[in-house]
Short mmCIF file of C-alpha atoms in Angstrom, two decimals:
data_model
loop_
_atom_site.label_atom_id
_atom_site.label_comp_id
_atom_site.label_asym_id
_atom_site.label_seq_id
_atom_site.Cartn_x
_atom_site.Cartn_y
_atom_site.Cartn_z
CA UNK A 19 -9.85 -53.52 -30.73
CA UNK A 20 -13.15 -54.82 -32.00
CA UNK A 21 -16.17 -54.18 -29.81
CA UNK A 22 -17.56 -57.58 -30.85
CA UNK A 23 -15.24 -59.90 -28.96
CA UNK A 24 -16.65 -63.46 -28.89
CA UNK A 25 -18.08 -64.53 -25.54
CA UNK A 26 -15.90 -67.63 -25.58
CA UNK A 27 -12.78 -65.50 -25.79
CA UNK A 28 -13.89 -63.26 -22.95
CA UNK A 29 -14.58 -66.30 -20.77
CA UNK A 30 -11.23 -67.84 -21.69
CA UNK A 31 -9.50 -64.69 -20.42
CA UNK A 32 -11.53 -64.81 -17.20
CA UNK A 33 -10.66 -68.48 -16.67
CA UNK A 34 -6.97 -67.82 -17.28
CA UNK A 35 -6.98 -64.92 -14.82
CA UNK A 36 -8.74 -66.98 -12.14
CA UNK A 37 -6.17 -69.74 -12.63
CA UNK A 38 -3.30 -67.26 -12.35
CA UNK A 39 -4.78 -65.78 -9.19
CA UNK A 40 -5.21 -69.21 -7.57
CA UNK A 41 -1.57 -69.94 -8.37
CA UNK A 42 -0.43 -66.63 -6.88
CA UNK A 43 -2.40 -67.25 -3.68
CA UNK A 44 -1.09 -70.77 -3.16
CA UNK A 45 1.25 -70.88 -0.19
CA UNK A 46 0.16 -67.63 1.46
CA UNK A 47 0.42 -67.57 5.24
CA UNK A 48 -2.77 -67.10 7.23
CA UNK A 49 -1.80 -63.56 8.23
CA UNK A 50 -1.44 -62.65 4.55
CA UNK A 51 -4.99 -63.82 3.89
CA UNK A 52 -6.10 -61.32 6.55
CA UNK A 53 -4.41 -58.41 4.72
CA UNK A 54 -6.74 -55.53 3.88
CA UNK A 55 -7.45 -55.50 0.14
CA UNK A 56 -7.93 -52.47 -2.06
CA UNK A 57 -11.66 -53.04 -1.58
CA UNK A 58 -11.19 -51.42 1.83
CA UNK A 59 -13.63 -53.26 4.07
CA UNK A 60 -12.72 -56.71 2.71
CA UNK A 61 -9.63 -58.76 3.47
CA UNK A 62 -7.79 -60.77 0.82
CA UNK A 63 -9.67 -63.90 1.89
CA UNK A 64 -13.02 -62.13 1.73
CA UNK A 65 -12.33 -60.89 -1.81
CA UNK A 66 -11.51 -64.43 -2.91
CA UNK A 67 -14.72 -65.71 -1.33
CA UNK A 68 -16.61 -62.95 -3.16
CA UNK A 69 -15.09 -64.09 -6.46
CA UNK A 70 -16.24 -67.65 -5.74
CA UNK A 71 -19.75 -66.40 -5.02
CA UNK A 72 -19.83 -64.29 -8.20
CA UNK A 73 -18.99 -67.37 -10.28
CA UNK A 74 -21.52 -69.59 -8.50
CA UNK A 75 -24.71 -67.55 -8.20
CA UNK A 76 -26.90 -67.34 -11.29
CA UNK A 77 -29.67 -64.82 -12.02
CA UNK A 78 -32.44 -66.56 -10.05
CA UNK A 79 -30.39 -67.01 -6.86
CA UNK A 80 -28.95 -63.50 -7.22
CA UNK A 81 -32.41 -61.96 -7.44
CA UNK A 82 -33.65 -63.98 -4.45
CA UNK A 83 -30.61 -62.86 -2.45
CA UNK A 84 -31.07 -59.20 -3.38
CA UNK A 85 -34.76 -59.33 -2.50
CA UNK A 86 -33.91 -61.03 0.79
CA UNK A 87 -31.49 -58.19 1.55
CA UNK A 88 -34.17 -55.61 0.61
CA UNK A 89 -31.90 -54.27 -2.16
CA UNK A 90 -29.10 -53.59 0.31
CA UNK A 91 -26.30 -54.70 -2.01
CA UNK A 92 -23.62 -54.54 0.68
CA UNK A 93 -25.68 -56.96 2.79
CA UNK A 94 -26.33 -59.15 -0.24
CA UNK A 95 -22.62 -59.33 -1.08
CA UNK A 96 -21.65 -59.99 2.54
CA UNK A 97 -24.13 -62.86 2.83
CA UNK A 98 -22.93 -64.54 -0.35
CA UNK A 99 -19.29 -63.93 0.63
CA UNK A 100 -19.93 -65.63 3.96
CA UNK A 101 -21.51 -68.57 2.16
CA UNK A 102 -18.44 -69.18 0.00
CA UNK A 103 -15.78 -68.41 2.60
CA UNK A 104 -14.26 -71.53 4.09
CA UNK A 105 -13.50 -72.33 7.71
CA UNK A 106 -9.83 -71.73 6.88
CA UNK A 107 -8.00 -69.81 4.12
CA UNK A 108 -7.04 -73.16 2.58
CA UNK A 109 -10.71 -74.10 2.31
CA UNK A 110 -11.55 -70.68 0.85
CA UNK A 111 -8.87 -71.21 -1.81
CA UNK A 112 -10.17 -74.72 -2.52
CA UNK A 113 -13.65 -73.32 -3.11
CA UNK A 114 -12.16 -70.73 -5.45
CA UNK A 115 -10.30 -73.43 -7.37
CA UNK A 116 -13.62 -75.20 -7.88
CA UNK A 117 -14.98 -72.30 -9.97
CA UNK A 118 -11.93 -71.53 -12.13
CA UNK A 119 -13.69 -72.49 -15.37
CA UNK A 120 -17.23 -71.53 -14.37
CA UNK A 121 -19.33 -69.47 -16.78
CA UNK A 122 -22.05 -68.86 -14.22
CA UNK A 123 -22.87 -65.18 -13.76
CA UNK A 124 -25.77 -62.89 -13.04
CA UNK A 125 -27.04 -60.15 -15.33
CA UNK A 126 -24.89 -58.09 -17.66
CA UNK A 127 -22.26 -58.56 -20.38
CA UNK A 128 -19.36 -61.00 -20.01
CA UNK A 129 -16.93 -58.06 -19.95
CA UNK A 130 -18.28 -57.23 -16.50
CA UNK A 131 -17.38 -60.66 -15.17
CA UNK A 132 -13.97 -60.51 -16.81
CA UNK A 133 -13.57 -57.23 -14.96
CA UNK A 134 -14.63 -58.89 -11.72
CA UNK A 135 -11.57 -61.14 -11.70
CA UNK A 136 -9.10 -58.68 -13.28
CA UNK A 137 -9.91 -55.86 -10.86
CA UNK A 138 -10.34 -57.98 -7.75
CA UNK A 139 -7.22 -59.93 -8.67
CA UNK A 140 -5.22 -56.71 -8.43
CA UNK A 141 -7.17 -55.72 -5.31
CA UNK A 142 -5.52 -58.63 -3.51
CA UNK A 143 -2.15 -58.73 -5.27
CA UNK A 144 -1.21 -55.08 -4.82
CA UNK A 145 -1.26 -55.01 -0.99
CA UNK A 146 0.54 -58.38 -0.94
CA UNK A 147 3.27 -57.12 -3.29
CA UNK A 148 2.55 -59.82 -5.89
CA UNK A 149 3.38 -58.85 -9.46
CA UNK A 150 1.22 -60.07 -12.32
CA UNK A 151 0.93 -59.21 -16.00
CA UNK A 152 -2.60 -59.33 -17.36
CA UNK A 153 -3.07 -60.41 -20.97
CA UNK A 154 -2.84 -57.06 -22.82
CA UNK A 155 -5.82 -57.84 -25.04
CA UNK A 156 -7.95 -58.69 -22.01
CA UNK A 157 -6.87 -55.52 -20.23
CA UNK A 158 -7.66 -53.42 -23.30
CA UNK A 159 -11.09 -55.01 -23.74
CA UNK A 160 -11.91 -54.25 -20.12
CA UNK A 161 -10.62 -50.68 -20.37
CA UNK A 162 -12.85 -50.03 -23.40
CA UNK A 163 -15.84 -51.50 -21.53
CA UNK A 164 -15.25 -49.43 -18.40
CA UNK A 165 -14.82 -46.20 -20.36
CA UNK A 166 -18.21 -46.62 -22.01
CA UNK A 167 -20.50 -47.15 -19.03
CA UNK A 168 -21.05 -47.23 -15.30
CA UNK A 169 -21.93 -50.84 -14.48
CA UNK A 170 -20.74 -52.28 -11.17
CA UNK A 171 -18.30 -49.36 -10.75
CA UNK A 172 -18.69 -45.68 -11.68
CA UNK A 173 -15.92 -45.90 -14.26
CA UNK A 174 -17.42 -43.68 -16.97
CA UNK A 175 -18.29 -41.04 -14.37
CA UNK A 176 -14.81 -41.20 -12.86
CA UNK A 177 -13.14 -40.28 -16.16
CA UNK A 178 -15.62 -37.69 -17.43
CA UNK A 179 -13.80 -34.73 -18.96
CA UNK A 180 -10.42 -36.50 -18.96
CA UNK A 181 -8.15 -37.98 -21.64
CA UNK A 182 -6.76 -41.45 -20.91
CA UNK A 183 -3.93 -43.01 -22.90
CA UNK A 184 -2.27 -46.39 -22.34
CA UNK A 185 1.51 -46.57 -22.57
CA UNK A 186 1.57 -50.31 -23.27
CA UNK A 187 -1.32 -50.78 -25.68
CA UNK A 188 -3.84 -49.14 -28.01
CA UNK A 189 -6.36 -47.96 -25.42
CA UNK A 190 -7.16 -44.23 -25.52
CA UNK A 191 -10.36 -42.37 -24.76
CA UNK A 192 -11.82 -38.99 -23.90
CA UNK A 193 -10.73 -35.39 -24.13
CA UNK A 194 -9.34 -33.12 -21.43
CA UNK A 195 -6.47 -33.27 -18.93
CA UNK A 196 -4.29 -36.28 -19.72
CA UNK A 197 -3.71 -39.36 -17.58
CA UNK A 198 -1.15 -41.79 -19.02
CA UNK A 199 -0.07 -45.17 -17.71
CA UNK A 200 -0.31 -48.90 -18.27
CA UNK A 201 -3.67 -50.25 -19.35
CA UNK A 202 -4.22 -52.03 -16.03
CA UNK A 203 -3.26 -48.95 -14.02
CA UNK A 204 -5.88 -47.03 -16.00
CA UNK A 205 -8.41 -49.84 -15.45
CA UNK A 206 -7.83 -49.80 -11.70
CA UNK A 207 -8.04 -46.01 -11.55
CA UNK A 208 -11.29 -46.06 -13.54
CA UNK A 209 -12.59 -48.62 -11.05
CA UNK A 210 -11.92 -46.16 -8.22
CA UNK A 211 -8.70 -47.62 -6.86
CA UNK A 212 -6.76 -44.53 -5.87
CA UNK A 213 -3.66 -46.58 -5.09
CA UNK A 214 -3.10 -46.89 -8.84
CA UNK A 215 -3.36 -43.18 -9.62
CA UNK A 216 0.22 -42.80 -8.41
CA UNK A 217 1.27 -44.97 -11.35
CA UNK A 218 -0.22 -42.48 -13.82
CA UNK A 219 1.31 -39.32 -15.28
CA UNK A 220 -0.35 -36.04 -16.14
CA UNK A 221 -2.85 -33.57 -14.75
CA UNK A 222 -5.63 -36.04 -15.40
CA UNK A 223 -4.07 -38.41 -12.88
CA UNK A 224 -4.47 -35.79 -10.15
CA UNK A 225 -8.13 -35.34 -11.08
CA UNK A 226 -8.69 -39.11 -11.01
CA UNK A 227 -7.08 -39.41 -7.59
CA UNK A 228 -9.30 -36.65 -6.22
CA UNK A 229 -12.39 -38.43 -7.54
CA UNK A 230 -11.29 -41.80 -6.14
CA UNK A 231 -10.56 -40.20 -2.77
CA UNK A 232 -13.93 -38.44 -2.70
CA UNK A 233 -15.72 -41.71 -3.48
CA UNK A 234 -13.84 -43.52 -0.70
CA UNK A 235 -14.60 -40.80 1.83
CA UNK A 236 -18.29 -40.54 0.96
#
């Protein structure tokens, strides 16, 4: 896949994934919104509020928020999450629906903000048992991006010294013990979601799980 994917195409994938997530969340019971996500300390509803915040806060507001939190990024994220969380899950979902086609973001390449919705989308779907197929081209683009750098997650570090190969697409990278699986399972494992390492085959999958577990425990 070309490394020069047009910004408009990347945003179109992000918009489609937000729309799909809103559709999947429609009709959830309140107790399902309280389910713990794969983000660990955030519930499903809190992750959705975080996605709304990420698509609403531009560079100037982001910098002001980070400075106000004295570069405590957990505090910064929690404050913005609280701002975009509604009084009820229905209101939280309504606020999310309002940003489905937003192109607002902070610093960094568009691939990072595509990753925001793809990864967090699975963070909420997996514990709820909701199945979803990500556009294979979008998943591959994100996998390539994550393999090349540590941006908002330590993805490049997580796969250092390993070989990753997708079973459903062209993505492959690295050299070393092999981890094979679907592109999205590899994406989620690179992003530190140990729950997805069980969907991978090979000695590299065991190494990835150990790294994800160590990061969670630290």
